Short mmCIF file of C-alpha atoms and ligand atoms in Angstrom, two decimals:
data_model
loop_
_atom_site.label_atom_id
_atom_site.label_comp_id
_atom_site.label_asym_id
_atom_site.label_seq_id
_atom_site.Cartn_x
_atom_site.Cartn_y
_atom_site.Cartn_z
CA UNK C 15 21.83 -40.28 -46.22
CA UNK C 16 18.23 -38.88 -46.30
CA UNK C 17 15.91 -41.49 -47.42
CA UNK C 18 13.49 -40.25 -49.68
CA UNK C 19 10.77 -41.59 -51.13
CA UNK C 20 11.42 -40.45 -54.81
CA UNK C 21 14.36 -43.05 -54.46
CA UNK C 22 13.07 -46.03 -56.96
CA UNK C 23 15.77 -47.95 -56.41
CA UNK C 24 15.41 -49.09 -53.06
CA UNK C 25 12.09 -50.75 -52.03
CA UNK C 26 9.71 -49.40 -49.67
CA UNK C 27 10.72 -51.85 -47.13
CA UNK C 28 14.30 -50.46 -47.51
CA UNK C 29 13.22 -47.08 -46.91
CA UNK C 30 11.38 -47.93 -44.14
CA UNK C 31 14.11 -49.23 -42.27
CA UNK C 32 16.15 -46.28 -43.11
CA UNK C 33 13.63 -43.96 -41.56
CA UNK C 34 12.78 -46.35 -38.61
CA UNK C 35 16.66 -46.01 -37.54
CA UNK C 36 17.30 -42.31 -38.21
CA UNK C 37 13.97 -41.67 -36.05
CA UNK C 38 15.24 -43.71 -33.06
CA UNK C 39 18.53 -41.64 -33.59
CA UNK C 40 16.73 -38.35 -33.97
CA UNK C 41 18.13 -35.48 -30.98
CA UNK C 42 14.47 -34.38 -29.55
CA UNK C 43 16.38 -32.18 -26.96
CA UNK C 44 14.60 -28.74 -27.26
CA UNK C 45 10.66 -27.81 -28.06
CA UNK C 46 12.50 -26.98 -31.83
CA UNK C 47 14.06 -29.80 -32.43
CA UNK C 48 10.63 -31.62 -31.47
CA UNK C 49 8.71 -29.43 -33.71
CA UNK C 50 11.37 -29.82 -36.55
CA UNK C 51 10.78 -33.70 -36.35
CA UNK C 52 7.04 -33.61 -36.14
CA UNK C 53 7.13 -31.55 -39.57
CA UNK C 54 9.81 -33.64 -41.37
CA UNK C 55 7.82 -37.26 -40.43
CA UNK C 56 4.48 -36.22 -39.50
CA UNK C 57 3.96 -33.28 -41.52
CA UNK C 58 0.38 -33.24 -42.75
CA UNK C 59 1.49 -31.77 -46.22
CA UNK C 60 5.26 -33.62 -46.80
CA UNK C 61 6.07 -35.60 -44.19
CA UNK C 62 8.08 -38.29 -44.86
CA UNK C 63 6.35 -40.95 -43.14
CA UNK C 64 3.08 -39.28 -44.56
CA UNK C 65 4.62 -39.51 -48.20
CA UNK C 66 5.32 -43.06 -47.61
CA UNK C 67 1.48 -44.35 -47.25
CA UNK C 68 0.87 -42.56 -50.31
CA UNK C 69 3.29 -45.51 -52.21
CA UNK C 70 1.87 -47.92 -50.81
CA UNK C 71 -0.04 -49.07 -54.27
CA UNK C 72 3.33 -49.44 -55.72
CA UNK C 73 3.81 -52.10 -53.48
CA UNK C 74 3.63 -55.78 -55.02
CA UNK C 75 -0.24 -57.25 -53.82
CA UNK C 76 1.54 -60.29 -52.00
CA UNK C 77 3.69 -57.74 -49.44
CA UNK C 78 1.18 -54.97 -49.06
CA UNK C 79 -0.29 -56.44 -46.47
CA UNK C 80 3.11 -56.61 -44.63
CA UNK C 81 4.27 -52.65 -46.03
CA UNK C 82 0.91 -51.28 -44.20
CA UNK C 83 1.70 -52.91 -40.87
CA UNK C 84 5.64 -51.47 -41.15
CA UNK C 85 4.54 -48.45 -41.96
CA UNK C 86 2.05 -48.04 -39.41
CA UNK C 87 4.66 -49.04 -36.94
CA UNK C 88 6.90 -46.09 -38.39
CA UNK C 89 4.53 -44.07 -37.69
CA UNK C 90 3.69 -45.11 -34.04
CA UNK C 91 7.20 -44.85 -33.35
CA UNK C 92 7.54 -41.49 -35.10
CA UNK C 93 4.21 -40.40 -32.60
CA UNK C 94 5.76 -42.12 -29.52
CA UNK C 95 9.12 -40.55 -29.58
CA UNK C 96 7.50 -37.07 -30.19
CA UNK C 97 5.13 -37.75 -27.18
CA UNK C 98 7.89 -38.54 -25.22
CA UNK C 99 9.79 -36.11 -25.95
CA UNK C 100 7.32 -33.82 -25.06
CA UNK C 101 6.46 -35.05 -22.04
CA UNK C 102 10.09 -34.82 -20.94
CA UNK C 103 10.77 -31.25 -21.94
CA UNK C 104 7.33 -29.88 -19.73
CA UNK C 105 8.86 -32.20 -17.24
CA UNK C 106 12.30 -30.56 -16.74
CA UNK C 107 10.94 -26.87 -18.08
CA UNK C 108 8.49 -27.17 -14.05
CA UNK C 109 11.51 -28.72 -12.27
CA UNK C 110 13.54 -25.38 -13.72
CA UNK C 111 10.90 -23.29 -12.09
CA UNK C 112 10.70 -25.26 -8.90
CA UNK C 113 14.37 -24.96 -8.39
CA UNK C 114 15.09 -23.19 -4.98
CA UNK C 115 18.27 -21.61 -4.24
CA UNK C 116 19.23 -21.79 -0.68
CA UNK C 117 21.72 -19.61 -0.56
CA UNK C 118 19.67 -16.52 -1.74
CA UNK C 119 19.42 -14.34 1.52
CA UNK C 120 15.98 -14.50 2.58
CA UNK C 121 12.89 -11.62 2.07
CA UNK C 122 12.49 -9.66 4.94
CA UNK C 123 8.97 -8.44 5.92
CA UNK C 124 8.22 -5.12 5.61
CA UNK C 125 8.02 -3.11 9.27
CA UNK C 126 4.79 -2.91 10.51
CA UNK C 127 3.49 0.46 10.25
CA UNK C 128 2.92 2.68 13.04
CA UNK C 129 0.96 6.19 13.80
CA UNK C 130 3.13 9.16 12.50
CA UNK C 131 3.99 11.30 15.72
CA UNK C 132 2.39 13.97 13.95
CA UNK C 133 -0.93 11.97 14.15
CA UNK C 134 -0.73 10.31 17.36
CA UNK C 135 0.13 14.44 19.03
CA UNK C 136 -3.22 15.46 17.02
CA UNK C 137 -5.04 13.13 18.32
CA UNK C 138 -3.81 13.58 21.60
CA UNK C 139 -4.74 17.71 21.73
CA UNK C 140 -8.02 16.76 20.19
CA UNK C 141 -9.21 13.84 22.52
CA UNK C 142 -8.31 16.70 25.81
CA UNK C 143 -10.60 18.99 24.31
CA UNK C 144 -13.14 16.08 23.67
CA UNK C 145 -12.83 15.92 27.33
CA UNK C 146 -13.72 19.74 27.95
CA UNK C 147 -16.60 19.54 25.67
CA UNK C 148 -15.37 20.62 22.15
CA UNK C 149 -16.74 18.81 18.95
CA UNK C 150 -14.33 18.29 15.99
CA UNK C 151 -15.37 21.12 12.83
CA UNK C 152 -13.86 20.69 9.58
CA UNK C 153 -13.09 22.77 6.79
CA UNK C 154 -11.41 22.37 2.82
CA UNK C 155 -7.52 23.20 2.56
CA UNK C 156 -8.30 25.20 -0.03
CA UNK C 157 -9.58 28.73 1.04
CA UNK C 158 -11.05 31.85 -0.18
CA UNK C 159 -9.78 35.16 0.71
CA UNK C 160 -13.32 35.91 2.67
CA UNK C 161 -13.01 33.32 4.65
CA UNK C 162 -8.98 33.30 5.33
CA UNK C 163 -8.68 36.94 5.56
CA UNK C 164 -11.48 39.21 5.18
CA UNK C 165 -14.21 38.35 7.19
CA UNK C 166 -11.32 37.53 10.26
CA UNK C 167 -10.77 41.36 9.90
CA UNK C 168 -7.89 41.13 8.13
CA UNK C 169 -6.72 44.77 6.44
CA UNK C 170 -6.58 45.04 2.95
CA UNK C 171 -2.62 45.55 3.51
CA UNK C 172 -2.02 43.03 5.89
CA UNK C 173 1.13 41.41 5.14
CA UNK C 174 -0.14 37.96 5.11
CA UNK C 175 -2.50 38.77 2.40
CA UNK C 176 0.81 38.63 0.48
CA UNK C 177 2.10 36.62 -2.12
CA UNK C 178 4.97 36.29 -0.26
CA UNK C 179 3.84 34.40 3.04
CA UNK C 180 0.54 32.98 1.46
CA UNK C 181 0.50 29.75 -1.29
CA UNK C 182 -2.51 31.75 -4.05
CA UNK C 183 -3.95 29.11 -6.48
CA UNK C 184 -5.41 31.97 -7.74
CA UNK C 185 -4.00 35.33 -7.07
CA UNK C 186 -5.97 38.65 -7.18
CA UNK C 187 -5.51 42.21 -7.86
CA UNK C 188 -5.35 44.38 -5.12
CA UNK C 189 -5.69 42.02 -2.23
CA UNK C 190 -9.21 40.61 -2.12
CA UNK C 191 -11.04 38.27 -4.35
CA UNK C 192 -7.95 35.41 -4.14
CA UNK C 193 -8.12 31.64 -3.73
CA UNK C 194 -5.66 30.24 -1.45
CA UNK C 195 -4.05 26.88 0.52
CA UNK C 196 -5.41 28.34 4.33
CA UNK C 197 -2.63 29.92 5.95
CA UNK C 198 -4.33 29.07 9.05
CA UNK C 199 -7.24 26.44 10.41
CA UNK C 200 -8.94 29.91 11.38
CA UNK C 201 -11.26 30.04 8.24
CA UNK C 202 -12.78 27.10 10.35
CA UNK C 203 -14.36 29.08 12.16
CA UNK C 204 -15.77 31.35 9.84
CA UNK C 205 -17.47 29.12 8.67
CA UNK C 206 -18.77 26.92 11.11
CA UNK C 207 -20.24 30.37 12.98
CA UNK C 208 -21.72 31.11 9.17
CA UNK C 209 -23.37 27.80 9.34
CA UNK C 210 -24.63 27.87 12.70
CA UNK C 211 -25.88 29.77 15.30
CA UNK C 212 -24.26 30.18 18.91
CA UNK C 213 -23.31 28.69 21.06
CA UNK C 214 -20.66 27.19 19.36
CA UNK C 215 -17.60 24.86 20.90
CA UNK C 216 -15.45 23.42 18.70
CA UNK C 217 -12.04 22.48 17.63
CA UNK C 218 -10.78 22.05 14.18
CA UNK C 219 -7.69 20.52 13.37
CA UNK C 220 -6.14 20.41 9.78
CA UNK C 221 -3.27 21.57 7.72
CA UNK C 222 -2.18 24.48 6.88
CA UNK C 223 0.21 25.82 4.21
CA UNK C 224 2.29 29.11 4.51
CA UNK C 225 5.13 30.08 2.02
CA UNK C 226 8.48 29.97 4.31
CA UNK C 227 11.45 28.90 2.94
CA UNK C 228 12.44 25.47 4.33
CA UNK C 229 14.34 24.90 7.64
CA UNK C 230 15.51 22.96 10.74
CA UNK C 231 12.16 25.03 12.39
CA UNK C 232 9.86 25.93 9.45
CA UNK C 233 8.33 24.16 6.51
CA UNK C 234 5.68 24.69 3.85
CA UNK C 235 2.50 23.00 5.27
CA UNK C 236 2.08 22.60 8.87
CA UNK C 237 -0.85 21.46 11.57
CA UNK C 238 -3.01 23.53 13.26
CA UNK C 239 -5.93 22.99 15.97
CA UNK C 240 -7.89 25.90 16.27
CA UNK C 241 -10.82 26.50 19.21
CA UNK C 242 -13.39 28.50 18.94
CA UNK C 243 -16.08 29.18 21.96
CA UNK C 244 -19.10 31.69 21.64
CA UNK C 245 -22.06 32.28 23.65
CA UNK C 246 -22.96 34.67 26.23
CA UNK C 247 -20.99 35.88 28.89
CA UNK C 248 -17.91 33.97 27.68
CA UNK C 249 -14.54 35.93 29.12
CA UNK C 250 -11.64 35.46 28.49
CA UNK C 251 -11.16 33.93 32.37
CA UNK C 252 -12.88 30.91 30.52
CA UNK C 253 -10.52 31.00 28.02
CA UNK C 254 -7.51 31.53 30.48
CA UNK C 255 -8.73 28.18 32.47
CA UNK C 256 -9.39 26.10 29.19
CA UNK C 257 -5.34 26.25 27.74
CA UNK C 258 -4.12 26.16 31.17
CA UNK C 259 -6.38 22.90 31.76
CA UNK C 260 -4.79 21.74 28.28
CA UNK C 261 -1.64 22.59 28.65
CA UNK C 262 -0.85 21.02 32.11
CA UNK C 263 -2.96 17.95 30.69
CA UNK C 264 -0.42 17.57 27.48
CA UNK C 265 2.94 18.47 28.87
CA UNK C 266 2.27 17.54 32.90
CA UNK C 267 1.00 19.47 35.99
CA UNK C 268 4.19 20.62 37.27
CA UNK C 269 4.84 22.70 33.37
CA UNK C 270 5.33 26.56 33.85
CA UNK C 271 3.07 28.59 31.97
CA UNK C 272 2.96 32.24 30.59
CA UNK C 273 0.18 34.44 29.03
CA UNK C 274 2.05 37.18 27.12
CA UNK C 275 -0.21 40.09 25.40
CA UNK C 276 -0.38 39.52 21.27
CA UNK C 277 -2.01 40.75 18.43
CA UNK C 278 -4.23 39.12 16.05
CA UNK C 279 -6.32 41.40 13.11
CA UNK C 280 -9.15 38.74 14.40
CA UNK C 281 -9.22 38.69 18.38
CA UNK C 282 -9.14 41.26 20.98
CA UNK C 283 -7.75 41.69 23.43
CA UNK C 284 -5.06 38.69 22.34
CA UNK C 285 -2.73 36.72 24.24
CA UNK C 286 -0.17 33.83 23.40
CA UNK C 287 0.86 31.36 25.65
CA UNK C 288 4.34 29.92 26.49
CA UNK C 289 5.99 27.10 28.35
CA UNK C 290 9.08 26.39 30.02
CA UNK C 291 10.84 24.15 28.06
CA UNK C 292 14.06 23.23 30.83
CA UNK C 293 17.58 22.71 28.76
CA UNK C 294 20.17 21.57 30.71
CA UNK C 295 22.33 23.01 28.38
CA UNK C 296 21.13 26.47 28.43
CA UNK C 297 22.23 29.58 30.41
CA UNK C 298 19.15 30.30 31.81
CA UNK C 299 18.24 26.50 32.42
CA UNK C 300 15.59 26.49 29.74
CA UNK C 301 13.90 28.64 27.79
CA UNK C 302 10.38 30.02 27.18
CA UNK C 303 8.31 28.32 24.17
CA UNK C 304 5.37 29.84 22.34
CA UNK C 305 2.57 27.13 22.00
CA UNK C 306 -0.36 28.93 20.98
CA UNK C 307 -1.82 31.78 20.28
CA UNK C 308 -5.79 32.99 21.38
CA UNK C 309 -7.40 35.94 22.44
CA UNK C 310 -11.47 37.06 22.27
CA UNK C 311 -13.34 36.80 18.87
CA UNK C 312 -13.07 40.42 17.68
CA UNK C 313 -16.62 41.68 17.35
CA UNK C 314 -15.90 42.56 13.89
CA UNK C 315 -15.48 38.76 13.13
CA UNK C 316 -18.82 37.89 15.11
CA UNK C 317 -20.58 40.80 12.81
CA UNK C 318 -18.93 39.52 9.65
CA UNK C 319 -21.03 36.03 10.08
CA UNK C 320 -23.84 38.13 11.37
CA UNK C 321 -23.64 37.19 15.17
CA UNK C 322 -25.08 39.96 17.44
CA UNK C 323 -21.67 40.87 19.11
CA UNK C 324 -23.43 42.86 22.12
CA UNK C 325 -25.34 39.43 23.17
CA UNK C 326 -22.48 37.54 22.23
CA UNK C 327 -18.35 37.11 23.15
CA UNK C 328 -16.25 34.77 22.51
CA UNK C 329 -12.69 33.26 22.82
CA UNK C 330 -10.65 31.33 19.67
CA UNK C 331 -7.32 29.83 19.87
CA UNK C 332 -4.81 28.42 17.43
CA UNK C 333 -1.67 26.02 18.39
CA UNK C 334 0.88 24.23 16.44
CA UNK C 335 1.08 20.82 16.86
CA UNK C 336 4.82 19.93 14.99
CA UNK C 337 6.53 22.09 18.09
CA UNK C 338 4.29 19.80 20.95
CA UNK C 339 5.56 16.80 19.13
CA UNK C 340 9.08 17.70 18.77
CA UNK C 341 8.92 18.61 22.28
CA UNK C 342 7.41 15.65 23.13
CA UNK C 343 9.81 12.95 20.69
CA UNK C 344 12.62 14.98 21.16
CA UNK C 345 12.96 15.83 17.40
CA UNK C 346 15.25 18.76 16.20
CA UNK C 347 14.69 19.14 13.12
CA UNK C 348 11.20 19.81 11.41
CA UNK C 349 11.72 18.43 7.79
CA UNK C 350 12.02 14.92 9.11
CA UNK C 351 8.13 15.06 10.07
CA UNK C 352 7.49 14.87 6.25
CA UNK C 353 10.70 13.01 4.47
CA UNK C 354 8.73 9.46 5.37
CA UNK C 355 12.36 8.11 6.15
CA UNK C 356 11.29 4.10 6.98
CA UNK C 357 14.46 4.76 10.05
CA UNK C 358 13.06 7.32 11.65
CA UNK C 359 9.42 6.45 11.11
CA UNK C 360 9.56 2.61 12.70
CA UNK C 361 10.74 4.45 16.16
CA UNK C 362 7.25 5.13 16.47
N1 LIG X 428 -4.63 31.77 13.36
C1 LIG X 428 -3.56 32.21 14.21
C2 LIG X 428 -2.24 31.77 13.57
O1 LIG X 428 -2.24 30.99 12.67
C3 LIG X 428 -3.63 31.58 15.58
C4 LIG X 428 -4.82 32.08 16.36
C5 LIG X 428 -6.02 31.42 16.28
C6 LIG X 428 -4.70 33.19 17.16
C7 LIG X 428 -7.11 31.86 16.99
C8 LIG X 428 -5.79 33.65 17.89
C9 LIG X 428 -6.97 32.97 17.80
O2 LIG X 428 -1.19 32.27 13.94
#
């Protein structure tokens, strides 16, 4: 039965017992119940213990003195048991959160990382031409047609200057005038022989973006290291001696190498150079590889960045460096150079 202090029958003393036993038995199992008995005893506004001081004049003189002291017990015990309560609930709530289940299979660390092949081949071609005296040149990804095509001599209808094989952030009408992702690391040197005067010997690797449709041997963005020597009486016996010097220093002295005439709009006379890649699987044994191509600067391209081309030759070259590293790793397929699988990546 809910005591209540409205109840003039009983006396205060009555009431008090009442309320002293249905505290003790109060269930203070949950942070609501606990609140829920705070604001039916110790509620500031009706509490029921609070109501109860406020009756305390109708209480005879003689047993005031003894109704203030019960109630004031009430009311400690109302304040002890909500305490405890309290304390208990914060007590199990941590214990919840410190639970550890054992049988949860443990976290495993992430792999280390490693270089990407890619990387690790780069730096590889770039610290051997470190070694023959080249200094690293750098230029943006994003090109303009002067310095991808034009001023390397490329014609106005030169297929390359075509939608088709090139990435355009900004296209243009007939031919020049475009902005592009650099089909090749060649605008490199454009610029560093705009910058500078000769002699120049440098090597600039990057990436390069060309619009092929995606295969097993060709992707959208590539790697390049392009080298570019100029001063006088540079032949292109220097340049022979320099990628044969490279090559036997990347894939081992005993590698068979070709120099097979090419064209380039920006070198001439131009050459490309093969290996011989054995196959144990092949007809032939093996089979010839194309690495790089090179040739001399055309003196178009030294005029173009106003370079006196009869006091000045030159030699440039331009290699790959995905087909040295899947040579190298033994990889077959291009695309997994840029999928970031973890498995094939953590061989590395
Ligand atoms: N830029 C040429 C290419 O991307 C390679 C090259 C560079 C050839 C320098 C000759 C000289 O195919």
């Amino acid at each position: 039965m809910e005591p209540s202090v409205m109840e003039s029958d009983k006396s205060l003393l009555e009431i008090v017992e009442e309320m002293r036993r249905d505290i003790e038995a109060a269930g203070l199992g949950s942070e609501q119940e606990a609140e829920a008995f705070r604001v039916r005893y110790l509620g500031q506004k009706n509490g029921l213990v609070t109501n109860l001081f406020k009756r305390i004049r109708e209480v005879p003189p003689e047993t005031r003195r003894e109704a203030g002291q019960r109630l004031n017990a009430l009311k400690k015990l109302a304040e002890t048991r909500l305490d405890d309560a309290r304390t208990q609930l914060r007590q199990d709530q941590s214990q919840d959160r410190a639970a550890i289940d054992l049988t949860l299979p443990g976290r495993r660390p992430s792999p280390p990382g490693s270089t990407h092949p890619l990387t690790t081949t780069l730096n590889d071609i770039v610290r051997i031409f470190e070694r023959l005296g080249f200094v690293v040149a750098e230029g943006p990804e994003i090109e303009d047609d002067w310095h991808n095509f034009t001023a390397l001599n490329f014609p106005p209808d030169h297929p390359a200057r075509d939608m088709q094989d090139t990435l355009f952030i900004e296209a243009s009408d007939g031919g020049e005038g475009g902005i592009m992702l650099r089909t090749h690391t060649s605008p490199v040197q454009i610029r560093a022989m705009h910058a500078g005067d000769p002699p120049f010997r440098l090597i600039a690797p990057g990436r390069v973006y060309r619009n092929e449709s995606i295969t097993y041997k060709s992707y959208c963005l590539f790697h390049q290291v392009e080298g570019l020597v100029v001063d006088e009486g540079v032949t292109m016996a220097d340049l022979k001696h320099v990628l044969f010097t490279f090559a036997r220093t990347f894939f081992g002295d005993d590698v068979k190498l070709r120099f097979r005439p090419s064209f380039f709009p920006f070198t001439e006379p131009s050459a490309e150079l093969d290996i011989w890649w054995p196959l144990p699987d092949h007809p032939d044994g093996g089979r010839w590889m194309e690495i790089l191509g090179s040739g001399m600067v055309d003196p178009n391209v030294l005029e173009a960045v106003g370079i006196d081309s009869e006091r000045y030759t030159g030699y440039a070259f331009g290699m790959g460096v995905e087909r040295p590293a899947m040579l190298r790793y033994n990889i077959d397929d291009i695309r997994i150079l840029y999928e970031n699988d973890v498995r094939f990546l953590e061989q590395f």
